[in-house]
Each structure stands twice: as C-alpha cells, then as structure tokens.
PDB file of C-alpha atoms in Angstrom:
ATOM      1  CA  UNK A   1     -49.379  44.299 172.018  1.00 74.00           C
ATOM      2  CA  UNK A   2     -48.675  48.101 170.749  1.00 78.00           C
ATOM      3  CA  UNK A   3     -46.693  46.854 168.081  1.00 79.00           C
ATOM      4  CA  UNK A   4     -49.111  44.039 166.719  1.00 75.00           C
ATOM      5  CA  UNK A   5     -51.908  46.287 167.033  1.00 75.00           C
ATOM      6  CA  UNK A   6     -50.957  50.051 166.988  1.00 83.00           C
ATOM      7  CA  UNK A   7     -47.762  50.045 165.078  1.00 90.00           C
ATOM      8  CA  UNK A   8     -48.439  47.181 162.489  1.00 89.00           C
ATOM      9  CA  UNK A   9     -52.585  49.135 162.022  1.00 89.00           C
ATOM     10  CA  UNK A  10     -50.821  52.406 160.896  1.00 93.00           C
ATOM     11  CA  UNK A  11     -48.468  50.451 158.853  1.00 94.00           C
ATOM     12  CA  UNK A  12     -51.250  48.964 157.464  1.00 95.00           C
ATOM     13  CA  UNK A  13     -53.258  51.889 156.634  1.00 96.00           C
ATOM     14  CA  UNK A  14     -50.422  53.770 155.246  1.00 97.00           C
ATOM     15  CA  UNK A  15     -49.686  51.038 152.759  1.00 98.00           C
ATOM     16  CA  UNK A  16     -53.183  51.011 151.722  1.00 97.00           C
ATOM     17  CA  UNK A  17     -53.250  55.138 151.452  1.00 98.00           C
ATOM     18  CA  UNK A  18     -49.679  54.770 149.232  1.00 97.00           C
ATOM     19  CA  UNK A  19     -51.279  51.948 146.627  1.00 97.00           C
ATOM     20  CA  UNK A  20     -54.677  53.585 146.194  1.00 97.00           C
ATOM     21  CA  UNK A  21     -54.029  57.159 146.353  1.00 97.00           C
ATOM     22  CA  UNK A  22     -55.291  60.353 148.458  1.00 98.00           C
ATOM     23  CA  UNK A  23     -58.698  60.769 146.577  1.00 97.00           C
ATOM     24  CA  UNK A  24     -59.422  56.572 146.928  1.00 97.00           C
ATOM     25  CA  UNK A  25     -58.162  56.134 150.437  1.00 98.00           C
ATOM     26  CA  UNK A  26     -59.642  59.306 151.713  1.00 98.00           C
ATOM     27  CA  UNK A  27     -63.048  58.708 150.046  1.00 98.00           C
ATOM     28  CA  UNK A  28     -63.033  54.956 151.137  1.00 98.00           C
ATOM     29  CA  UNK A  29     -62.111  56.515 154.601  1.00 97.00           C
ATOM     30  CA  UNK A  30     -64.935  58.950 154.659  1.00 98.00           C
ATOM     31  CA  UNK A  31     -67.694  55.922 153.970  1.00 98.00           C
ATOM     32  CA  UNK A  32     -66.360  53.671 156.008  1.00 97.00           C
ATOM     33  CA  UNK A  33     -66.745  56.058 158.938  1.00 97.00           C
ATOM     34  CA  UNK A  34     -70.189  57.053 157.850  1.00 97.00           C
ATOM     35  CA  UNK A  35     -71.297  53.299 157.282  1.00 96.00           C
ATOM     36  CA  UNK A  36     -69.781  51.809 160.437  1.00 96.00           C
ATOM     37  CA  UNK A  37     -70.214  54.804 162.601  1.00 95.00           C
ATOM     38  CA  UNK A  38     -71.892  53.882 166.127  1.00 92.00           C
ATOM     39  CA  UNK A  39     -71.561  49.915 165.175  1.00 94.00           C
ATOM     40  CA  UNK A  40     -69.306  47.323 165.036  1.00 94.00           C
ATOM     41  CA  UNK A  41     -67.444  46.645 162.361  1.00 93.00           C
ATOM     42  CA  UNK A  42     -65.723  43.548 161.040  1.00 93.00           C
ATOM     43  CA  UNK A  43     -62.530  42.925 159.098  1.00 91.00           C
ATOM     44  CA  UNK A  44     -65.623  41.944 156.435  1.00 93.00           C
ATOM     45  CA  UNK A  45     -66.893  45.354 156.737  1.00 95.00           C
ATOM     46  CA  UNK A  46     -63.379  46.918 156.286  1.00 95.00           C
ATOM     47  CA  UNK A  47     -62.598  44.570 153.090  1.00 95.00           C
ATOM     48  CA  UNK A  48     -66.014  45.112 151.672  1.00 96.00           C
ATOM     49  CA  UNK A  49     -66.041  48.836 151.679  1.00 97.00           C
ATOM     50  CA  UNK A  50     -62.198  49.541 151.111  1.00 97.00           C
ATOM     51  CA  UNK A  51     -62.846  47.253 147.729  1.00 95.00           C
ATOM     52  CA  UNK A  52     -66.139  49.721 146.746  1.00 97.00           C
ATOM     53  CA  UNK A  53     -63.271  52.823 146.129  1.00 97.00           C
ATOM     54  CA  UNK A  54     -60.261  50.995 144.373  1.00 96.00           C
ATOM     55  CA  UNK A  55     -59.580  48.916 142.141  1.00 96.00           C
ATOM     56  CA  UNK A  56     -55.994  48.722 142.860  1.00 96.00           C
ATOM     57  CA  UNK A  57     -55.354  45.495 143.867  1.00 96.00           C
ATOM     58  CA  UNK A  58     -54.371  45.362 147.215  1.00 96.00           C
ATOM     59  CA  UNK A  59     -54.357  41.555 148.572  1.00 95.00           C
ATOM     60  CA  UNK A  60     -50.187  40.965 148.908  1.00 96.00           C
ATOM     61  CA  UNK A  61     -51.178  44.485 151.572  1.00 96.00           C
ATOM     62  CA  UNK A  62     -53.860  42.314 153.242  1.00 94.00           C
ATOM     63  CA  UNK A  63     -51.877  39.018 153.195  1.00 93.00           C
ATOM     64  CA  UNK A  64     -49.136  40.741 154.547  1.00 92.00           C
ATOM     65  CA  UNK A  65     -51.125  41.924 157.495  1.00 89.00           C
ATOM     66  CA  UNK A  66     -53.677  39.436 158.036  1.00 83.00           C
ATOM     67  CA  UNK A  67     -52.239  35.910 158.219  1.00 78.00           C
ATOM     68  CA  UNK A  68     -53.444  33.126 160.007  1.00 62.00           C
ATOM     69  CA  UNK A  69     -50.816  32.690 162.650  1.00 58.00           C
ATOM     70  CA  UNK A  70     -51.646  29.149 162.784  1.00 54.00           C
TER      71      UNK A  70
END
C-alpha cells in the first residue's frame, strides 16, 4: 500500500514537475490547492486543472501511472 500510493504519488508528481517546469507545475500546484481546497477532488479535477498550466504533453506520465489494472 505505501508503495502504490505514497511512493508511486511522489513519483508521479515529480515526473510531472520535471516535463512542465518549476513556473507550470508550481502555478498549476498553487490553483489546484486554491480550487479544490476544503472539497473533494477527483482524478477529473487533477487532469482538468494540471492541463489549464501546460501544454507539455504529459499523457505517456498519466498512462504510466494510471492504468486500468484490469
């Protein structure tokens, strides 16, 4: 469990900080937290907003980390 969700979350958000850059990630960070603050937020939510401050393209990052197990 710490690895799938702990380990492989910061290896996630790392990878996402390394393709879009301090200013991007940091900025995406700072709405995300103001937008979601106090609710719940969604892997929707995360995509939606983290795709408002980059246009990097980051989906072989969010395929890598969010495949259906099935």
């Amino acid at each position: 469990y710490v690895n799938a969700v702990y380990l492989r979350g910061a290896h996630f958000i790392h990878d996402l900080r390394t393709r879009m850059g301090d200013e991007s990630f940091f900025a995406f960070m700072r709405d995300y937290l103001a937008r979601m603050n106090g609710g719940i937020a969604t892997k929707e939510n995360f995509l939606t907003i983290l795709r408002q401050h980059t246009s990097a393209d980051v989906s072989d990052i969010i395929a890598e980390y969010f495949q259906d197990p099935r």
